[in-house]
mmCIF file of C-alpha atoms in Angstrom:
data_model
loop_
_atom_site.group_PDB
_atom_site.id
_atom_site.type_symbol
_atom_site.label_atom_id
_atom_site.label_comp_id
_atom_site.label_asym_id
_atom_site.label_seq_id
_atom_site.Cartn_x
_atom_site.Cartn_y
_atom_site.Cartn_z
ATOM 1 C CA UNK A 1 5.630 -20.045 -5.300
ATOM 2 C CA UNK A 2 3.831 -19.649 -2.049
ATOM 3 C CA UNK A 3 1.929 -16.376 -2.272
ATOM 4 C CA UNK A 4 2.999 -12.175 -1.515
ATOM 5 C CA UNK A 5 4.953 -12.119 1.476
ATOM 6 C CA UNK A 6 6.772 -8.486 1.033
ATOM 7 C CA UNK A 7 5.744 -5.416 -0.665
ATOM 8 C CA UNK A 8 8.740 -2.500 -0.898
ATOM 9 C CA UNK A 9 8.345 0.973 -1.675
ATOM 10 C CA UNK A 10 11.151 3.258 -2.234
ATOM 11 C CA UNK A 11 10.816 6.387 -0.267
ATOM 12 C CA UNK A 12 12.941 9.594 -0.508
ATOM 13 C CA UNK A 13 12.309 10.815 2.712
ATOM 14 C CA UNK A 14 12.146 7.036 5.319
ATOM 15 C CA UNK A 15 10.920 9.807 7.804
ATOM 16 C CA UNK A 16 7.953 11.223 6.457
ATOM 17 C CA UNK A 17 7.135 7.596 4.425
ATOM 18 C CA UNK A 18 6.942 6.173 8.009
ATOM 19 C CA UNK A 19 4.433 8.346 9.273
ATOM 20 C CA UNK A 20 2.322 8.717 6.059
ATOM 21 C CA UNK A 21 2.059 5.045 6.018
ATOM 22 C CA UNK A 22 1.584 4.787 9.769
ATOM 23 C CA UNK A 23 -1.420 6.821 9.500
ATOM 24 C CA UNK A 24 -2.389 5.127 6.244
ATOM 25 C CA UNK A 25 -2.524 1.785 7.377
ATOM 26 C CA UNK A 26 -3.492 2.538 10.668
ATOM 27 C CA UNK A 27 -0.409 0.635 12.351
ATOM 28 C CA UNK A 28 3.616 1.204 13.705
ATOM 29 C CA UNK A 29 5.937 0.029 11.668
ATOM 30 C CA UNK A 30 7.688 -3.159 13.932
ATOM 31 C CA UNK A 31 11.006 -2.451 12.346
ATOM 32 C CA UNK A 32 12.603 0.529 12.604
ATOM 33 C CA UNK A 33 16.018 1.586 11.151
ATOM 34 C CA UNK A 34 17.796 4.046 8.967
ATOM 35 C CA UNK A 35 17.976 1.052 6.018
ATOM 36 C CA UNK A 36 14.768 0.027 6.088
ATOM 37 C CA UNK A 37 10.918 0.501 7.613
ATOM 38 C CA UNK A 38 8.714 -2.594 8.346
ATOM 39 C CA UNK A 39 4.883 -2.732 8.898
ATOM 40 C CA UNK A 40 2.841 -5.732 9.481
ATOM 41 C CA UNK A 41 -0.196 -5.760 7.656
ATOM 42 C CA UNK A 42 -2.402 -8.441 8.105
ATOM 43 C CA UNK A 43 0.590 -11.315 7.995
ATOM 44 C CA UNK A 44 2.037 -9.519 5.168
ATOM 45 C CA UNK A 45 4.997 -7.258 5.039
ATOM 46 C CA UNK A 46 4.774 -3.500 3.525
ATOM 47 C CA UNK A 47 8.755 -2.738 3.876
ATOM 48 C CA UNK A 48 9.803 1.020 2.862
ATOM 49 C CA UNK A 49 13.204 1.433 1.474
ATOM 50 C CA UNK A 50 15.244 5.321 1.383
ATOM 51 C CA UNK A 51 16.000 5.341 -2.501
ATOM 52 C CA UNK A 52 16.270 8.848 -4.041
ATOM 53 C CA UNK A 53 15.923 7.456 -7.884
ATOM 54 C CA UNK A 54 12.661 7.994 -10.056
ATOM 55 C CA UNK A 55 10.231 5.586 -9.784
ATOM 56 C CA UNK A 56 8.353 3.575 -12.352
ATOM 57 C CA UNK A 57 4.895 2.240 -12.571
ATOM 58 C CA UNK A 58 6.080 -1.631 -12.933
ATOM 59 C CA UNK A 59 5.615 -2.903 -9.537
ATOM 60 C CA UNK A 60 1.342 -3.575 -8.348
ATOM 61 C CA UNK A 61 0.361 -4.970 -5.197
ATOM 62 C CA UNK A 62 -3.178 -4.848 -3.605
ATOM 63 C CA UNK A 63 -3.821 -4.854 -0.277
ATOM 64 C CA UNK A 64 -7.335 -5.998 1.067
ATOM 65 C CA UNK A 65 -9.641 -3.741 1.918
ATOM 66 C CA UNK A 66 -13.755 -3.918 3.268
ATOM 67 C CA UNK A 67 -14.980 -1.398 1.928
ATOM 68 C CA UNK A 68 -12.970 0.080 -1.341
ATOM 69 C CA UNK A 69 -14.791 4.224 -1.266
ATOM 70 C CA UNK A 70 -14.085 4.796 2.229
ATOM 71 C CA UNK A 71 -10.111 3.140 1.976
ATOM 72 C CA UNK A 72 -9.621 5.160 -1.386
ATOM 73 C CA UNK A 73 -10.724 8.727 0.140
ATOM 74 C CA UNK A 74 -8.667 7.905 3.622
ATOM 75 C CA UNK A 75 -5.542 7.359 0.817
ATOM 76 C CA UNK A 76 -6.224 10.423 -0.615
ATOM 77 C CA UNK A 77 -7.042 12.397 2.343
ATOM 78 C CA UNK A 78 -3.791 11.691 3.775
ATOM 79 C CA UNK A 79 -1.956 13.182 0.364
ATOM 80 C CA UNK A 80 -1.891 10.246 -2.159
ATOM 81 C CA UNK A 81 -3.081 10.923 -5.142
ATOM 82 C CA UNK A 82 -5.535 9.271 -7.828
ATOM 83 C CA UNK A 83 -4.120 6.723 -10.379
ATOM 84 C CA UNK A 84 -7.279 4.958 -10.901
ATOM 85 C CA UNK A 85 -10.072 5.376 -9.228
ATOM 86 C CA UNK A 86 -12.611 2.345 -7.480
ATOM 87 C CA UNK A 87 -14.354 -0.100 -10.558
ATOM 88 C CA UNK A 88 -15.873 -2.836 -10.780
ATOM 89 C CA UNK A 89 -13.783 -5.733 -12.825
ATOM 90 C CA UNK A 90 -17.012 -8.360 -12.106
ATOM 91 C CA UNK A 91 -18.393 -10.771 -9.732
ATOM 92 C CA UNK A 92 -18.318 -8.026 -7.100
ATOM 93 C CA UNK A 93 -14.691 -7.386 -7.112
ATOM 94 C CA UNK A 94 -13.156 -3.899 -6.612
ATOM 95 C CA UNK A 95 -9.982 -2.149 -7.477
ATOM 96 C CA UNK A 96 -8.405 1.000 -7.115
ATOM 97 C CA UNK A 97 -4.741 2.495 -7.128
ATOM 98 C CA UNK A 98 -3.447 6.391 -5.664
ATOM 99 C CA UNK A 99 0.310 7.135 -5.928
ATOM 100 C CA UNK A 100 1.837 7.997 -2.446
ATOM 101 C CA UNK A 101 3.204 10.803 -1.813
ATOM 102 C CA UNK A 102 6.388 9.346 -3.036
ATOM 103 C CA UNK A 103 5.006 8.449 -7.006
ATOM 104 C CA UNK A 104 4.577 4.568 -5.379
ATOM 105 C CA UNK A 105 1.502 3.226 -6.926
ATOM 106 C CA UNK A 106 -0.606 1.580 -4.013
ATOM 107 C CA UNK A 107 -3.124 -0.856 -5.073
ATOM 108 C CA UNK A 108 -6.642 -1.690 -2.589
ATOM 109 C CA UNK A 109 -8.657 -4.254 -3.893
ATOM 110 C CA UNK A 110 -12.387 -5.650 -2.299
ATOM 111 C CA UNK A 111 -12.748 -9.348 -2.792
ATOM 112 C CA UNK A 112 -15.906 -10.549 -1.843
ATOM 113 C CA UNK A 113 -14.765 -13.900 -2.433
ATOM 114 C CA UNK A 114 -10.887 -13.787 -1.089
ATOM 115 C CA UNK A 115 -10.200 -16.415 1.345
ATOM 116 C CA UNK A 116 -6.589 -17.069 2.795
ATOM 117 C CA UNK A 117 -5.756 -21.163 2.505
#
């Protein structure tokens, strides 16, 4: 294993997932067609999928964030909605999750002490 290279979220509407997650990670998606949506975050891929089935709560990623308050209001300013709002889990490390707008569970995490290799 070499680390998270994709996240996918399964969208019901690949149009309005786009620009939600345009304006919530503050960046075009680089890939655009009717199959599939790709963002580049950071080196990392965030890839929307058009699926109209229910969704479950058995997929987690967190994506890196400076300052966990202000990244978990901007989520839920923009429509997401709280899952579990920002705590502590020690040694100065923060984590929160909102569902999109789609029932995705997005995870932000602070990491004081995150480096990449």
């Amino acid at each position: 294993m070499k680390g998270l290279r994709t996240t996918i979220y399964k969208v019901a509407s690949l149009k309005d997932a786009k620009e939600w997650y345009s304006k919530a990670f503050k960046t075009k998606p680089y890939f655009d067609e009717p199959f599939y949506v790709g963002f580049n975050i950071g080196g990392y891929e965030l890839g929307l999928l058009p699926d109209e089935s229910q969704k479950g709560d058995n997929v987690l990623s967190y994506w890196g964030v400076e300052n966990i308050q202000e990244a978990y209001q901007e989520l839920i300013s923009l429509g997401a909605t709280e899952h579990e709002s920002p705590n502590n889990v020690g040694e100065d490390i923060m984590v929160a999750t909102v569902r999109d707008p789609w029932e995705n569970i997005i995870g932000i995490i602070y990491n004081p002490h995150f480096k990449l290799p």
